[in-house]
Coordinates of N, CA and C and ligand atoms in Angstrom, one line a residue:
M3 N 117.1 -135.7 -133.5 CA 118.1 -134.6 -134.0 C 119.1 -135.0 -134.5
L4 N 119.9 -134.4 -136.0 CA 120.7 -135.3 -136.1 C 121.6 -134.9 -135.5
N5 N 122.8 -135.4 -135.7 CA 123.7 -134.9 -135.1 C 124.9 -134.0 -135.5
R6 N 126.1 -133.4 -135.7 CA 126.5 -132.1 -136.8 C 127.2 -133.0 -138.2
C7 N 127.5 -133.8 -138.0 CA 128.2 -134.7 -139.1 C 127.4 -135.1 -140.1
A8 N 126.0 -135.1 -139.6 CA 124.9 -135.7 -141.1 C 124.7 -136.7 -141.1
S9 N 125.5 -137.4 -140.2 CA 125.1 -139.3 -140.5 C 125.1 -140.0 -139.5
L10 N 123.9 -140.9 -139.8 CA 122.8 -140.6 -138.8 C 123.6 -141.7 -137.5
R11 N 123.8 -141.4 -136.1 CA 125.2 -142.1 -135.2 C 124.1 -143.1 -134.4
V12 N 124.3 -144.5 -134.9 CA 123.7 -145.4 -134.5 C 124.1 -146.1 -133.3
A13 N 123.7 -147.1 -131.9 CA 124.2 -147.8 -131.1 C 123.4 -148.7 -131.0
V14 N 124.1 -150.2 -130.9 CA 123.1 -151.6 -131.6 C 123.1 -151.8 -129.7
L15 N 121.9 -152.0 -129.4 CA 121.9 -153.0 -127.9 C 121.8 -154.6 -128.1
V16 N 123.1 -155.3 -127.3 CA 122.7 -156.6 -127.8 C 122.7 -157.3 -126.3
S17 N 122.1 -158.7 -125.8 CA 122.7 -159.6 -125.1 C 123.4 -160.6 -125.1
G18 N 123.8 -161.1 -126.8 CA 124.0 -162.7 -126.6 C 124.7 -162.7 -127.9
G19 N 124.4 -163.6 -129.3 CA 125.1 -164.1 -129.8 C 125.1 -162.9 -131.1
G20 N 124.0 -162.1 -131.7 CA 124.7 -161.0 -132.2 C 124.5 -161.0 -133.5
T21 N 123.5 -162.0 -134.0 CA 123.9 -162.0 -135.3 C 123.3 -161.2 -136.3
N22 N 122.3 -160.3 -135.6 CA 121.5 -159.4 -135.8 C 122.4 -158.1 -136.2
L23 N 123.7 -158.0 -135.1 CA 124.3 -156.8 -134.7 C 125.5 -157.1 -136.5
Q24 N 125.7 -158.8 -136.5 CA 126.4 -158.8 -137.6 C 126.1 -158.4 -138.9
A25 N 124.9 -158.5 -139.1 CA 124.2 -158.2 -140.2 C 124.2 -156.8 -140.9
I26 N 124.0 -155.7 -139.6 CA 124.2 -154.5 -139.4 C 125.7 -154.0 -140.0
L27 N 126.2 -154.4 -139.4 CA 128.0 -154.3 -139.3 C 128.1 -154.4 -140.9
D28 N 127.4 -155.7 -141.1 CA 128.2 -156.4 -143.0 C 127.4 -155.3 -144.2
A29 N 126.2 -154.8 -143.0 CA 125.7 -153.9 -144.4 C 126.2 -152.5 -144.9
R30 N 127.0 -152.3 -143.4 CA 128.3 -150.9 -143.8 C 128.5 -150.5 -144.8
G31 N 128.2 -149.2 -145.6 CA 128.9 -148.7 -147.2 C 128.0 -149.7 -147.9
S32 N 126.9 -151.0 -148.3 CA 126.0 -151.3 -148.9 C 124.9 -150.7 -149.2
V33 N 124.2 -151.3 -148.0 CA 122.4 -151.1 -147.9 C 122.9 -150.0 -146.6
I34 N 123.5 -149.7 -145.4 CA 123.9 -149.2 -144.7 C 124.3 -148.1 -145.6
R35 N 124.2 -146.7 -145.7 CA 124.6 -146.0 -146.4 C 124.9 -143.8 -145.7
H36 N 124.1 -144.0 -145.1 CA 123.6 -142.8 -144.3 C 123.3 -143.2 -143.0
A37 N 124.1 -143.7 -142.7 CA 124.2 -144.1 -140.7 C 125.3 -144.3 -140.3
Q38 N 126.1 -144.5 -139.5 CA 127.4 -145.2 -138.9 C 127.3 -145.8 -137.5
I39 N 127.5 -146.9 -137.3 CA 127.9 -147.8 -136.3 C 128.9 -147.2 -135.3
A40 N 127.8 -146.4 -134.0 CA 129.1 -145.5 -133.0 C 129.1 -146.6 -131.8
L41 N 128.6 -147.3 -131.8 CA 128.7 -147.6 -130.5 C 127.8 -149.2 -129.6
V42 N 128.2 -149.9 -129.4 CA 127.7 -151.8 -129.3 C 127.2 -151.5 -127.3
V43 N 126.4 -152.1 -126.5 CA 126.1 -151.8 -125.5 C 125.4 -153.0 -125.3
S44 N 126.3 -153.8 -124.3 CA 125.3 -155.0 -124.1 C 125.2 -155.2 -122.1
N45 N 124.4 -155.8 -121.7 CA 123.7 -156.3 -120.7 C 124.4 -157.6 -120.3
N46 N 124.8 -158.1 -120.9 CA 125.8 -159.2 -120.4 C 127.1 -159.6 -121.1
P47 N 128.1 -159.7 -120.1 CA 129.5 -159.6 -120.1 C 130.0 -160.6 -121.1
N48 N 129.4 -161.9 -121.1 CA 129.2 -162.8 -121.9 C 129.1 -162.7 -123.2
A49 N 128.8 -162.1 -123.8 CA 127.9 -161.8 -125.3 C 128.9 -162.4 -126.4
Y50 N 128.5 -163.1 -127.1 CA 130.0 -163.2 -128.5 C 129.2 -161.8 -128.7
A51 N 128.3 -161.1 -128.8 CA 128.4 -160.0 -129.7 C 129.2 -158.7 -129.3
L52 N 129.9 -158.7 -128.1 CA 131.0 -158.0 -127.7 C 132.2 -158.0 -128.4
E53 N 132.5 -159.5 -129.3 CA 133.1 -159.9 -130.1 C 133.3 -159.6 -131.3
R54 N 132.2 -159.4 -131.9 CA 131.7 -159.1 -133.4 C 132.5 -157.9 -133.2
A55 N 131.9 -157.0 -132.2 CA 131.4 -155.5 -131.8 C 133.5 -154.9 -132.4
A56 N 133.9 -155.8 -131.5 CA 135.4 -155.7 -131.4 C 136.7 -155.9 -132.8
K57 N 136.1 -156.9 -133.0 CA 136.3 -156.9 -134.6 C 136.0 -156.3 -135.9
A58 N 134.8 -155.5 -136.0 CA 134.7 -154.6 -136.8 C 135.0 -153.3 -136.4
G59 N 135.7 -153.6 -134.7 CA 136.3 -151.9 -134.5 C 134.9 -151.0 -134.3
V60 N 134.5 -151.6 -133.4 CA 133.1 -150.7 -132.7 C 133.4 -150.8 -132.0
P61 N 133.8 -149.5 -130.8 CA 133.4 -149.4 -129.5 C 132.3 -150.0 -128.8
S62 N 132.6 -150.5 -127.6 CA 132.0 -151.3 -126.9 C 131.3 -151.3 -125.4
L63 N 130.7 -151.9 -124.7 CA 130.7 -150.7 -123.2 C 130.1 -152.2 -123.1
V64 N 130.3 -152.4 -121.5 CA 129.3 -153.3 -120.8 C 128.3 -153.0 -119.7
L65 N 127.0 -153.2 -120.0 CA 126.1 -152.3 -118.2 C 125.6 -153.9 -118.0
N66 N 125.9 -154.4 -117.1 CA 125.3 -155.2 -116.2 C 124.6 -154.2 -115.1
K67 N 123.1 -154.7 -115.2 CA 122.4 -154.1 -114.7 C 122.3 -154.0 -112.8
R68 N 122.4 -155.5 -112.5 CA 123.1 -156.2 -110.9 C 124.1 -155.3 -110.4
E69 N 125.2 -155.3 -111.2 CA 126.2 -154.5 -110.5 C 126.0 -153.1 -110.6
L70 N 125.3 -152.4 -111.1 CA 124.9 -150.9 -111.3 C 123.7 -150.7 -110.2
G71 N 123.1 -151.7 -109.7 CA 122.5 -151.6 -108.5 C 120.7 -151.4 -109.3
G72 N 120.0 -152.1 -110.3 CA 118.8 -152.2 -110.7 C 119.0 -151.3 -112.0
Q73 N 117.5 -151.3 -112.3 CA 116.9 -150.7 -113.6 C 117.1 -149.1 -113.9
S74 N 117.0 -148.2 -112.8 CA 117.2 -147.3 -113.0 C 118.5 -146.8 -113.1
A75 N 119.6 -147.3 -112.3 CA 120.5 -147.1 -112.1 C 121.0 -147.4 -113.3
F76 N 121.1 -148.9 -114.0 CA 121.2 -149.1 -114.9 C 120.9 -148.0 -116.8
E77 N 119.7 -147.6 -116.9 CA 118.9 -146.6 -117.4 C 119.9 -145.6 -117.6
A78 N 120.2 -144.8 -116.1 CA 121.1 -144.1 -116.1 C 122.5 -144.2 -116.7
A79 N 123.2 -145.5 -116.6 CA 124.4 -145.3 -117.0 C 124.4 -144.9 -118.5
L80 N 123.4 -146.1 -118.8 CA 123.2 -146.1 -120.7 C 123.0 -144.7 -121.5
V81 N 122.1 -143.3 -120.8 CA 121.9 -142.4 -121.1 C 123.1 -141.6 -121.3
Q82 N 124.1 -141.7 -120.6 CA 125.2 -141.2 -120.1 C 125.9 -141.8 -121.5
A83 N 125.8 -142.8 -121.7 CA 126.8 -143.5 -122.9 C 126.2 -142.4 -124.2
L84 N 125.0 -143.1 -124.0 CA 123.9 -142.6 -125.3 C 125.0 -141.4 -125.8
E85 N 124.5 -140.4 -124.6 CA 124.9 -139.1 -124.8 C 125.9 -138.6 -125.3
E86 N 127.2 -139.6 -124.6 CA 128.4 -139.3 -124.5 C 129.5 -139.2 -125.8
H87 N 128.3 -140.9 -126.4 CA 128.5 -140.9 -127.9 C 127.3 -139.8 -129.4
H88 N 127.0 -138.7 -128.5 CA 125.8 -138.2 -129.6 C 124.9 -138.9 -130.3
I89 N 124.7 -140.3 -129.6 CA 123.7 -141.3 -130.3 C 122.3 -140.9 -130.8
D90 N 122.1 -141.1 -132.3 CA 120.7 -139.9 -132.5 C 119.7 -141.4 -132.5
L91 N 120.0 -142.8 -133.1 CA 119.2 -143.9 -132.8 C 119.6 -145.1 -132.1
V92 N 119.0 -146.1 -131.3 CA 119.3 -146.9 -130.5 C 118.4 -147.8 -131.6
V93 N 119.0 -148.7 -132.0 CA 118.3 -150.1 -132.3 C 119.1 -151.6 -131.4
L94 N 117.7 -152.0 -130.6 CA 117.3 -153.4 -130.2 C 117.6 -154.4 -131.0
A95 N 118.9 -155.3 -130.9 CA 118.8 -156.4 -131.7 C 119.4 -157.2 -130.6
G96 N 118.4 -158.3 -130.3 CA 118.9 -159.4 -129.5 C 118.8 -158.9 -128.0
F97 N 117.7 -157.5 -127.3 CA 118.3 -157.0 -125.9 C 117.0 -157.8 -125.8
M98 N 117.6 -158.6 -124.7 CA 116.9 -159.1 -123.7 C 116.0 -158.3 -122.2
T99 N 116.5 -157.0 -122.5 CA 116.0 -156.3 -121.1 C 114.7 -155.2 -121.5
I100 N 113.5 -155.2 -120.8 CA 112.6 -154.3 -120.9 C 113.1 -153.2 -121.0
L101 N 112.8 -152.0 -121.4 CA 112.8 -150.2 -120.4 C 111.9 -149.8 -120.3
S102 N 112.4 -149.1 -119.6 CA 111.1 -148.3 -118.9 C 110.3 -147.3 -119.4
E103 N 109.0 -146.6 -119.1 CA 108.7 -145.9 -120.1 C 109.2 -144.6 -119.6
D104 N 110.1 -144.5 -118.8 CA 111.2 -143.0 -118.6 C 112.2 -143.0 -120.0
F105 N 112.4 -144.5 -120.4 CA 113.7 -144.2 -121.6 C 113.1 -144.0 -122.5
T106 N 112.1 -145.2 -122.6 CA 111.3 -144.6 -124.3 C 110.7 -143.3 -124.2
R107 N 110.5 -143.2 -123.7 CA 109.5 -141.3 -123.8 C 110.4 -140.7 -124.4
R108 N 111.8 -140.6 -123.1 CA 113.0 -139.8 -123.5 C 113.3 -139.9 -124.8
Y109 N 113.3 -141.1 -125.7 CA 113.9 -141.4 -126.5 C 112.8 -141.9 -127.6
D110 N 111.7 -141.2 -127.7 CA 110.6 -141.6 -128.9 C 110.8 -141.6 -130.1
R111 N 110.5 -142.4 -130.4 CA 110.5 -142.6 -131.9 C 112.4 -142.6 -132.3
R112 N 112.8 -142.8 -131.0 CA 114.6 -143.2 -131.7 C 114.9 -144.9 -131.1
I113 N 114.4 -145.4 -130.7 CA 114.4 -147.0 -130.6 C 113.7 -147.8 -131.2
I114 N 114.5 -148.2 -132.0 CA 114.0 -149.5 -133.1 C 114.3 -150.9 -132.3
N115 N 113.1 -151.9 -132.7 CA 113.6 -153.3 -132.0 C 113.4 -154.5 -133.1
V116 N 114.0 -155.7 -133.8 CA 113.6 -156.1 -134.2 C 113.1 -157.4 -133.5
H117 N 112.4 -158.5 -133.9 CA 111.2 -159.2 -133.6 C 110.9 -160.5 -134.2
P118 N 111.1 -161.5 -133.8 CA 111.3 -162.6 -134.8 C 110.0 -163.3 -135.2
S119 N 108.7 -162.6 -135.4 CA 107.1 -162.7 -135.4 C 107.0 -161.4 -136.5
L120 N 105.6 -162.4 -137.1 CA 104.5 -160.9 -137.4 C 103.9 -160.7 -136.3
I121 N 104.2 -159.3 -136.2 CA 103.4 -158.7 -134.9 C 101.8 -158.4 -135.6
P122 N 101.1 -158.5 -135.2 CA 100.9 -158.9 -133.3 C 101.0 -160.2 -132.8
A123 N 101.5 -160.8 -134.1 CA 101.1 -161.9 -133.5 C 102.7 -162.8 -132.9
F124 N 102.5 -163.3 -131.2 CA 103.2 -164.2 -131.2 C 104.5 -163.1 -130.5
C125 N 103.8 -161.9 -130.0 CA 104.1 -160.9 -129.4 C 104.4 -160.5 -127.4
G126 N 105.1 -159.6 -126.9 CA 104.6 -158.9 -125.8 C 105.7 -159.5 -125.1
K127 N 105.3 -159.2 -123.8 CA 105.8 -159.9 -122.0 C 106.1 -161.3 -122.4
G128 N 107.4 -161.6 -122.0 CA 107.7 -163.1 -121.9 C 107.9 -163.2 -123.3
C129 N 107.8 -163.0 -124.1 CA 107.4 -163.6 -125.7 C 108.8 -162.8 -126.5
Y130 N 110.5 -164.1 -126.3 CA 111.3 -163.0 -127.0 C 112.1 -164.7 -127.4
G131 N 113.1 -164.6 -128.6 CA 113.8 -165.4 -128.7 C 113.2 -166.7 -129.1
L132 N 114.0 -167.7 -128.8 CA 113.3 -169.1 -129.0 C 111.9 -169.1 -128.9
R133 N 111.0 -169.0 -127.8 CA 110.1 -169.1 -127.5 C 109.5 -168.4 -128.5
V134 N 109.1 -167.2 -129.4 CA 108.4 -167.1 -130.2 C 107.9 -168.3 -131.2
H135 N 108.9 -169.1 -131.8 CA 109.6 -170.2 -132.9 C 108.5 -171.1 -132.3
E136 N 108.6 -171.7 -130.6 CA 108.2 -173.0 -130.1 C 106.7 -171.9 -130.2
L137 N 106.2 -171.2 -129.4 CA 104.3 -170.5 -129.8 C 104.1 -170.7 -131.5
A138 N 105.0 -170.6 -132.7 CA 104.2 -169.9 -133.5 C 103.8 -171.7 -134.1
L139 N 104.9 -172.5 -133.8 CA 105.0 -173.6 -134.5 C 103.6 -174.9 -133.0
E140 N 103.7 -174.4 -132.6 CA 102.2 -175.1 -131.5 C 101.0 -174.1 -131.9
R141 N 101.1 -173.0 -132.7 CA 99.7 -172.7 -132.8 C 99.6 -173.6 -134.7
G142 N 100.7 -173.9 -134.9 CA 100.5 -174.4 -136.2 C 100.1 -173.4 -137.8
V143 N 100.8 -172.1 -137.1 CA 101.0 -170.7 -138.5 C 101.3 -171.5 -139.4
K144 N 101.6 -171.5 -141.1 CA 101.8 -171.9 -141.7 C 102.8 -170.5 -142.1
V145 N 102.4 -169.1 -142.0 CA 103.5 -168.0 -142.5 C 103.9 -167.3 -141.3
T146 N 105.5 -167.4 -140.9 CA 105.6 -165.9 -139.5 C 106.4 -164.7 -140.3
G147 N 107.4 -164.6 -139.7 CA 108.4 -163.7 -139.7 C 108.9 -163.1 -139.5
A148 N 109.5 -161.4 -139.3 CA 110.1 -161.0 -138.9 C 109.6 -159.3 -139.0
T149 N 109.6 -158.6 -137.3 CA 109.1 -157.4 -137.6 C 109.9 -156.3 -137.2
V150 N 110.0 -154.8 -137.9 CA 111.3 -154.4 -137.2 C 110.0 -152.7 -136.5
H151 N 110.4 -152.5 -135.6 CA 109.2 -151.5 -134.9 C 109.7 -150.5 -134.4
Y152 N 109.3 -149.4 -134.4 CA 109.2 -148.3 -132.6 C 109.2 -149.2 -131.6
V153 N 110.2 -148.4 -130.8 CA 110.0 -149.4 -129.1 C 109.5 -147.7 -128.3
N154 N 108.2 -148.3 -127.6 CA 107.6 -147.7 -126.3 C 107.5 -148.0 -125.4
E155 N 106.2 -147.9 -124.6 CA 106.4 -148.6 -123.0 C 105.6 -149.9 -122.9
I156 N 105.1 -149.5 -124.2 CA 104.1 -151.7 -124.8 C 105.0 -152.4 -125.0
P157 N 105.3 -153.4 -124.7 CA 106.3 -154.6 -124.9 C 106.2 -154.9 -126.4
D158 N 106.7 -154.4 -127.1 CA 106.3 -154.9 -128.8 C 105.3 -154.1 -129.2
G159 N 104.7 -152.9 -128.5 CA 103.4 -152.3 -129.0 C 103.6 -151.3 -130.2
G160 N 105.1 -150.5 -130.3 CA 105.6 -149.6 -131.3 C 104.9 -149.4 -132.5
E161 N 104.9 -148.4 -133.6 CA 104.8 -148.5 -134.5 C 105.6 -149.1 -135.8
I162 N 104.9 -150.0 -136.0 CA 105.9 -150.8 -137.0 C 106.2 -150.2 -138.2
I163 N 107.3 -150.4 -138.9 CA 108.6 -149.7 -139.7 C 108.1 -150.8 -141.1
L164 N 108.7 -152.2 -140.6 CA 108.8 -153.0 -141.9 C 108.5 -154.5 -141.2
Q165 N 108.1 -155.1 -142.1 CA 107.6 -156.4 -142.1 C 108.5 -157.4 -143.4
K166 N 108.6 -158.8 -142.8 CA 108.6 -159.2 -144.2 C 108.4 -160.9 -143.6
P167 N 107.4 -162.2 -144.4 CA 106.6 -163.7 -144.0 C 108.0 -164.2 -144.5
V168 N 107.4 -165.2 -143.4 CA 108.9 -166.4 -143.9 C 107.9 -168.0 -144.2
E169 N 108.0 -168.5 -144.5 CA 107.1 -169.8 -144.7 C 107.5 -170.8 -143.6
V170 N 106.9 -171.4 -142.9 CA 107.3 -172.7 -142.1 C 106.8 -173.4 -142.5
L171 N 108.0 -174.6 -142.5 CA 107.9 -175.7 -143.3 C 107.9 -177.3 -142.7
P172 N 107.4 -178.2 -143.1 CA 107.1 -179.4 -142.6 C 108.3 -180.0 -142.0
G173 N 108.0 -180.5 -141.1 CA 109.1 -180.6 -139.8 C 110.6 -179.5 -139.2
D174 N 110.1 -178.2 -139.2 CA 110.5 -177.3 -138.4 C 110.5 -177.7 -137.1
T175 N 112.0 -177.2 -136.4 CA 112.2 -177.3 -134.7 C 112.3 -175.9 -135.0
P176 N 112.3 -175.4 -133.5 CA 112.1 -173.9 -133.3 C 113.5 -173.6 -133.4
E177 N 114.7 -174.3 -133.2 CA 115.7 -173.7 -134.0 C 115.8 -173.4 -135.5
V178 N 115.0 -174.5 -136.3 CA 115.3 -174.2 -137.8 C 114.9 -173.1 -138.5
L179 N 113.8 -172.9 -138.0 CA 113.3 -171.9 -137.9 C 113.2 -170.7 -137.6
Q180 N 114.0 -170.9 -136.4 CA 114.2 -169.3 -136.0 C 115.3 -168.9 -137.2
R181 N 116.4 -170.0 -137.3 CA 117.7 -169.3 -138.5 C 117.1 -169.2 -139.8
R182 N 115.8 -170.0 -139.9 CA 115.2 -169.0 -141.6 C 114.9 -167.9 -141.3
V183 N 113.9 -167.9 -140.0 CA 113.3 -166.2 -139.6 C 114.7 -165.0 -139.7
M184 N 115.5 -165.3 -139.3 CA 117.0 -164.7 -139.3 C 117.8 -164.4 -140.8
E185 N 117.7 -165.8 -141.3 CA 118.3 -165.4 -142.9 C 117.2 -164.7 -143.9
Q186 N 116.2 -165.3 -143.6 CA 115.6 -164.6 -144.7 C 114.6 -163.1 -143.9
A187 N 114.0 -162.7 -143.3 CA 113.6 -161.8 -143.1 C 115.0 -160.6 -141.9
E188 N 115.2 -160.7 -140.7 CA 115.4 -160.6 -139.4 C 117.1 -159.1 -140.0
W189 N 118.0 -160.3 -141.0 CA 119.3 -159.9 -141.2 C 118.9 -158.9 -141.9
I190 N 117.9 -158.9 -142.9 CA 117.2 -158.2 -144.2 C 117.2 -156.6 -143.8
L191 N 115.9 -157.1 -143.1 CA 115.3 -155.9 -142.5 C 115.6 -154.9 -141.1
L192 N 116.3 -155.3 -140.5 CA 116.8 -154.2 -139.7 C 117.7 -153.4 -140.3
P193 N 118.7 -154.0 -141.4 CA 119.9 -152.8 -142.0 C 118.9 -151.7 -142.8
K194 N 118.2 -151.9 -143.5 CA 117.2 -151.4 -144.3 C 116.5 -150.5 -143.4
A195 N 115.8 -151.0 -142.0 CA 115.0 -150.0 -141.7 C 116.1 -149.1 -140.8
I196 N 117.4 -149.2 -140.4 CA 118.3 -148.0 -140.0 C 118.6 -147.1 -141.3
E197 N 118.4 -147.8 -142.5 CA 119.1 -146.7 -143.8 C 117.8 -145.8 -143.7
L198 N 116.8 -146.7 -143.8 CA 115.0 -145.8 -144.4 C 115.1 -144.4 -143.4
I199 N 115.6 -144.8 -141.8 CA 115.3 -144.0 -141.1 C 116.4 -142.7 -141.0
A200 N 117.7 -143.0 -141.3 CA 119.1 -142.0 -141.3 C 118.0 -141.3 -142.9
T201 N 117.6 -142.1 -143.9 CA 117.9 -140.6 -145.1 C 116.4 -140.1 -144.4
N202 N 115.2 -140.2 -144.1 CA 114.4 -140.1 -143.7 C 114.7 -138.2 -143.4
K203 N 115.9 -138.8 -142.1 CA 116.0 -138.1 -141.4 C 116.7 -136.9 -141.7
Q204 N 117.7 -137.4 -142.9 CA 118.3 -136.4 -143.8 C 117.1 -135.4 -144.6
K205 N 115.8 -135.8 -144.9 CA 115.0 -135.1 -146.0 C 114.9 -133.9 -144.9
E206 N 114.3 -134.6 -143.8 CA 113.9 -133.6 -142.6 C 114.5 -132.3 -142.3
N207 N 116.0 -132.5 -142.8 CA 117.2 -131.4 -142.1 C 117.5 -130.6 -143.2
Ligands
LIG21 C1 116.5 -162.2 -132.8 O1 115.9 -163.5 -133.0 C2 115.8 -161.6 -132.5 O2 114.6 -161.2 -133.3 C3 115.4 -162.1 -131.2 O3 116.2 -162.5 -130.4 C4 117.6 -163.5 -130.9 C5 118.5 -162.6 -131.1 O4 119.2 -163.4 -131.6 N1 114.6 -161.0 -130.5 C6 113.5 -160.8 -129.5 O5 112.7 -161.8 -129.7 C7 113.4 -159.9 -129.1 N2 111.4 -159.2 -128.8 P1 121.2 -162.1 -132.6 O6 121.5 -162.2 -131.0 O7 121.8 -163.5 -133.1 O8 120.8 -160.9 -133.2

């Protein structure tokens, strides 16, 4: 359901450096024209992503699972924040916490995630961040990439929205490959997917 002022209200959930968050913030007014970044939520108080949000003037919130007393208290606090900010779409951008089936059902087709491989390769439980690129190099693939998909109860199992291939080059380390996948795929796909969903929602209304 789209909020009253017709621009999709987006919350970005982060855990770390937040380069994908930065790509989203930088795309405001260019690629992203029908959505606003209304809230950033981090499960990690030390995430550099929080500084990026502050610099961009976007409100942010830290929800620490341990301090809150576990997964269900964490998700209850998250739901409350999303409701208070009238959020239409939740974007997982380097968010390293699995969300429960209760939560993903409640926000069915309203949560998207960026994953640094061409799903169904190198994905699923325990396969995130740098590990994804280590596995791709170990397997010797010549092409990898990134995927933006809807989030359901199966880790990395929801419907695929966008994918982009990226070449693996001789001598790549996991770090070098990670950076190339970010630059050539993730930072392009994620803003595009947000705008795609925002414009599709407008057509529905
Ligand atoms: C990104 O490569 C993102 O795709 C990955 O973590 C990194 C976060 O970087 N996410 C996953 O692996 C989730 N399955 P960032 O904090 O700089 O955006």
